[in-house]
Amino acid sequence: MDADSENILETNEEFRAFMRSVFARKRAEPSDNIFGELVRSGRLTDQELVATAVTLLQAAHAAIARTLALSVYMLLKERERWNVLRTEPGSIGTIVEELLRYAIAGQLSVRMALEDVELGGAVIKGVETVAISFSAANRDPAVFAEPDRVDLAREEAGRHLTFSFGIHQCLGQHFARLELQIALSRLAQRFPNLELAVPTEDIPWHTDRDIYAPDRLPVTW
Ligand code: HEM
């Protein structure tokens, strides 16, 4: 195990211990927020409560923070894109869908086939695990015309699989869409002259495992 993995496990355990203390407090002093409600329902074990909290916090915080940084990078990289955001506020829904299609902060998910399945001429055997690339699906030329081009007016942009598909597709996707639409619109209103503060090649990227997003995005206005 390398130092990074050790660090990840330690931090993970620290975070879980913190969440256990939060739930213990919620038991003693009931509250009406989502964690308070989960405790009150009495339907989840302690382990399930912590797992739910970790999923919600990681999904809600990390995925949005990375997607926002990636979206702002994509928009500032080509000035006309930023200008579309600035001058066509009514198109924010389509703009966000196209950004979600084209540049994805979390690239992969996994599924396990419960029985043999034939898909696109290949057989996936029962209990084999399959890694799914959302980026590949989002650049499928059978679904998206000129898939490698960013088109902020693309009509079919919303057919992307960035929030996955099936019963485990992203539970927070409507909230995520709204957050991105509000954050990007407000940013363009508040800082119309926003630009990257460093050349694109100097932006530090997070690219390990399935994550693809700027680590930091220096901007100026
Ligand atoms: C741009 C932001 C986001 C992206 C790209 C994203 C993407 C995803 C993806 C790809 C999955 C995995 C689905 C699978 O394996 O099939 C997922 C699961 C999930 N997401 Fe999101 N997500 C985002 C924001 C959020 C937010 C804001 C919340 C909560 C408020 C959230 C809650 C969840 C939950 C609870 C799951 C697990 C669903 C399940 O396993 O049944 N996500 N998300």
Coordinates of C-alpha atoms and ligand atoms in Angstrom, one line a residue:
M1 CA 0.0 0.0 0.0
D2 CA 1.5 3.4 -0.9
A3 CA 1.4 6.5 1.4
D4 CA -1.5 7.9 -0.6
S5 CA -3.8 4.8 -0.1
E6 CA -2.9 4.8 3.6
N7 CA -3.8 8.4 3.8
I8 CA -7.1 7.9 2.0
L9 CA -8.1 5.0 4.4
E10 CA -7.1 7.0 7.5
T11 CA -9.1 10.1 6.3
N12 CA -12.0 7.9 5.4
E13 CA -12.1 6.4 8.9
E14 CA -11.8 9.8 10.5
F15 CA -14.7 11.1 8.5
R16 CA -16.8 8.0 9.3
A17 CA -16.0 8.5 13.0
F18 CA -17.1 12.2 12.7
M19 CA -20.4 11.1 11.1
R20 CA -21.0 8.6 13.8
S21 CA -20.6 11.4 16.4
V22 CA -23.1 13.6 14.3
F23 CA -25.7 10.8 14.4
A24 CA -25.2 10.3 18.1
R25 CA -25.9 14.0 18.6
K26 CA -28.9 13.8 16.4
R27 CA -30.3 11.0 18.5
A28 CA -29.9 13.1 21.7
E29 CA -31.1 16.3 20.1
P30 CA -33.6 15.6 17.3
S31 CA -33.5 18.0 14.3
D32 CA -35.5 18.3 11.2
N33 CA -32.8 18.3 8.6
I34 CA -32.1 15.3 6.4
F35 CA -29.8 13.5 8.8
G36 CA -32.1 14.2 11.7
E37 CA -35.0 12.7 9.7
L38 CA -32.9 9.6 8.8
V39 CA -32.2 9.0 12.5
R40 CA -35.8 9.6 13.5
S41 CA -37.1 7.1 10.9
G42 CA -35.3 4.3 12.8
R43 CA -35.1 2.4 9.6
L44 CA -31.4 2.4 9.1
T45 CA -28.6 0.8 11.1
D46 CA -25.7 2.9 12.3
Q47 CA -23.6 1.5 9.5
E48 CA -26.2 2.3 6.9
L49 CA -26.6 5.8 8.3
V50 CA -22.9 6.5 7.9
A51 CA -22.8 5.0 4.4
T52 CA -25.7 7.1 3.4
A53 CA -24.1 10.3 4.8
V54 CA -20.8 9.5 3.1
T55 CA -22.6 9.0 -0.3
L56 CA -24.6 12.1 0.1
L57 CA -21.8 14.3 1.1
Q58 CA -19.2 13.0 -1.4
A59 CA -21.8 13.0 -4.2
A60 CA -23.3 16.3 -3.3
H61 CA -20.1 18.2 -2.5
A62 CA -17.2 16.7 -4.5
A63 CA -19.1 16.0 -7.8
I64 CA -20.6 19.5 -7.9
A65 CA -17.3 21.2 -7.0
R66 CA -15.4 19.3 -9.7
T67 CA -18.1 19.7 -12.3
L68 CA -18.3 23.5 -11.6
A69 CA -14.5 23.9 -12.0
L70 CA -14.5 21.8 -15.2
S71 CA -17.5 23.7 -16.6
V72 CA -15.9 27.2 -15.9
Y73 CA -12.7 25.9 -17.5
M74 CA -14.5 24.8 -20.6
L75 CA -16.3 28.1 -20.9
L76 CA -13.3 30.3 -20.3
K77 CA -11.1 28.3 -22.6
E78 CA -12.9 29.6 -25.7
R79 CA -14.2 33.2 -25.2
E80 CA -17.2 32.7 -27.5
R81 CA -18.5 30.1 -25.1
W82 CA -18.3 32.4 -22.2
N83 CA -20.0 35.1 -24.3
V84 CA -22.9 32.7 -25.1
L85 CA -23.3 32.1 -21.3
R86 CA -23.3 35.9 -20.7
T87 CA -25.6 36.9 -23.5
E88 CA -28.1 34.0 -23.7
P89 CA -29.2 33.5 -20.1
G90 CA -32.4 31.7 -21.4
S91 CA -30.2 28.9 -22.8
I92 CA -28.6 28.0 -19.5
G93 CA -30.5 24.6 -19.4
T94 CA -29.0 23.5 -22.8
I95 CA -25.6 25.0 -22.0
V96 CA -25.3 23.0 -18.8
E97 CA -26.4 19.7 -20.5
E98 CA -23.8 20.2 -23.2
L99 CA -21.1 20.8 -20.7
L100 CA -22.2 17.8 -18.7
R101 CA -22.1 15.7 -22.0
Y102 CA -18.7 16.9 -23.2
A103 CA -16.6 17.1 -20.1
I104 CA -17.2 14.7 -17.2
A105 CA -15.6 14.9 -13.8
G106 CA -16.3 11.3 -12.9
Q107 CA -15.6 9.0 -15.8
L108 CA -16.5 5.5 -14.8
S109 CA -19.0 3.3 -13.0
V110 CA -19.2 -0.4 -12.7
R111 CA -22.0 -3.0 -13.1
M112 CA -22.0 -6.7 -12.5
A113 CA -23.9 -9.0 -14.9
L114 CA -26.0 -11.4 -13.0
E115 CA -26.3 -13.8 -15.9
D116 CA -24.8 -14.0 -19.4
V117 CA -25.8 -11.0 -21.5
E118 CA -25.0 -10.2 -25.2
L119 CA -24.3 -6.6 -25.8
G120 CA -23.1 -5.1 -29.1
G121 CA -21.9 -8.5 -30.3
A122 CA -19.9 -9.2 -27.1
V123 CA -21.0 -11.7 -24.4
I124 CA -20.6 -10.5 -20.8
K125 CA -20.6 -13.6 -18.6
G126 CA -22.7 -13.9 -15.4
V127 CA -21.1 -12.3 -12.4
E128 CA -18.4 -10.6 -14.5
T129 CA -17.9 -6.9 -13.6
V130 CA -18.0 -4.3 -16.4
A131 CA -16.5 -0.9 -16.2
I132 CA -18.7 1.7 -18.0
S133 CA -17.1 4.7 -19.6
F134 CA -19.6 7.6 -19.5
S135 CA -17.3 9.7 -21.8
A136 CA -17.4 7.0 -24.5
A137 CA -21.2 6.9 -24.3
N138 CA -21.4 10.7 -24.4
R139 CA -19.3 10.8 -27.6
D140 CA -21.3 8.1 -29.4
P141 CA -21.7 9.4 -33.0
A142 CA -24.9 7.4 -33.3
V143 CA -26.5 9.7 -30.7
F144 CA -24.6 13.0 -31.0
A145 CA -23.7 14.6 -34.4
E146 CA -20.1 15.7 -34.4
P147 CA -19.6 14.4 -30.8
D148 CA -16.2 15.9 -30.3
R149 CA -17.4 19.5 -30.9
V150 CA -18.8 21.6 -28.0
D151 CA -22.1 23.0 -29.3
L152 CA -23.8 25.0 -26.5
A153 CA -27.1 25.0 -28.5
R154 CA -27.1 21.2 -29.1
E155 CA -30.7 20.0 -29.1
E156 CA -29.9 16.4 -28.1
A157 CA -27.3 17.3 -25.4
G158 CA -29.6 16.0 -22.6
R159 CA -29.2 12.5 -23.9
H160 CA -25.9 12.1 -22.1
L161 CA -25.2 9.5 -19.5
T162 CA -23.2 11.6 -17.1
F163 CA -25.7 10.8 -14.3
S164 CA -25.7 7.1 -15.4
F165 CA -28.8 5.0 -16.1
G166 CA -31.1 2.5 -14.4
I167 CA -32.2 2.2 -10.8
H168 CA -28.9 3.4 -9.5
Q169 CA -28.7 6.5 -11.6
C170 CA -27.8 9.7 -9.8
L171 CA -30.4 10.4 -7.1
G172 CA -29.3 14.1 -7.0
Q173 CA -29.3 14.9 -10.7
H174 CA -32.2 17.4 -10.7
F175 CA -30.7 19.2 -7.8
A176 CA -27.2 19.0 -9.5
R177 CA -28.6 20.5 -12.7
L178 CA -30.2 23.3 -10.8
E179 CA -27.1 24.1 -8.8
L180 CA -25.0 24.2 -12.0
Q181 CA -27.5 26.4 -13.8
I182 CA -27.7 28.9 -10.9
A183 CA -24.0 29.0 -10.2
L184 CA -22.9 29.5 -13.8
S185 CA -25.6 32.1 -14.5
R186 CA -24.8 34.1 -11.4
L187 CA -21.0 33.9 -12.1
A188 CA -21.5 35.3 -15.6
Q189 CA -23.7 38.1 -14.3
R190 CA -21.5 39.0 -11.4
F191 CA -18.1 38.6 -13.3
P192 CA -18.8 39.2 -17.0
N193 CA -15.0 39.7 -17.6
L194 CA -13.9 36.6 -15.8
E195 CA -10.9 34.9 -17.5
L196 CA -8.2 32.3 -16.8
A197 CA -5.4 33.8 -14.8
V198 CA -2.7 31.4 -16.2
P199 CA -2.1 29.7 -19.6
T200 CA -4.2 26.5 -19.9
E201 CA -1.1 24.3 -19.8
D202 CA -0.3 25.6 -16.3
I203 CA -3.7 24.6 -14.7
P204 CA -3.1 21.6 -12.4
W205 CA -5.3 18.7 -13.2
H206 CA -6.7 15.9 -11.0
T207 CA -6.5 12.8 -13.3
D208 CA -6.0 9.8 -11.0
R209 CA -8.5 7.0 -10.9
D210 CA -11.7 8.0 -12.8
I211 CA -11.5 11.7 -11.9
Y212 CA -10.9 14.4 -14.5
A213 CA -11.1 18.0 -13.3
P214 CA -8.9 21.0 -12.5
D215 CA -7.4 20.8 -9.0
R216 CA -7.5 24.6 -8.9
L217 CA -8.7 27.1 -11.4
P218 CA -6.9 30.4 -11.1
V219 CA -9.1 33.2 -12.5
T220 CA -9.0 36.9 -12.8
W221 CA -11.7 39.6 -13.5
Ligands
HEM1 C1 -22.6 17.2 -11.4 C2 -22.8 16.6 -10.3 C3 -23.1 15.1 -10.2 C4 -22.7 14.1 -11.1 C5 -21.9 14.2 -12.4 C6 -23.2 12.9 -10.5 C7 -23.0 11.6 -11.1 C8 -23.4 10.4 -10.4 C9 -23.1 9.1 -11.0 C10 -22.4 8.8 -12.3 C11 -23.6 8.2 -10.1 C12 -23.5 6.7 -10.2 C13 -24.6 6.0 -10.7 C14 -24.2 4.6 -11.2 O1 -23.2 4.0 -10.7 O2 -25.0 4.1 -12.0 C15 -24.2 8.9 -9.0 C16 -24.8 8.4 -7.9 C17 -25.4 9.1 -6.9 N1 -25.5 10.4 -6.8 FE1 -24.8 11.8 -8.1 N2 -23.8 13.1 -9.3 C18 -23.8 14.5 -9.1 C19 -24.3 15.2 -8.0 C20 -25.1 14.7 -7.0 C21 -25.7 15.4 -6.0 C22 -25.7 16.9 -5.9 C23 -26.3 14.5 -5.2 C24 -27.1 14.7 -3.9 C25 -27.6 15.8 -3.5 C26 -26.0 13.2 -5.7 C27 -26.4 12.0 -5.1 C28 -26.1 10.7 -5.6 C29 -26.5 9.5 -4.9 C30 -27.2 9.4 -3.6 C31 -26.1 8.4 -5.7 C32 -26.2 6.9 -5.5 C33 -27.5 6.4 -6.2 C34 -27.6 4.9 -6.0 O3 -26.6 4.2 -5.9 O4 -28.8 4.5 -6.1 N3 -25.3 13.3 -6.8 N4 -24.1 10.3 -9.3

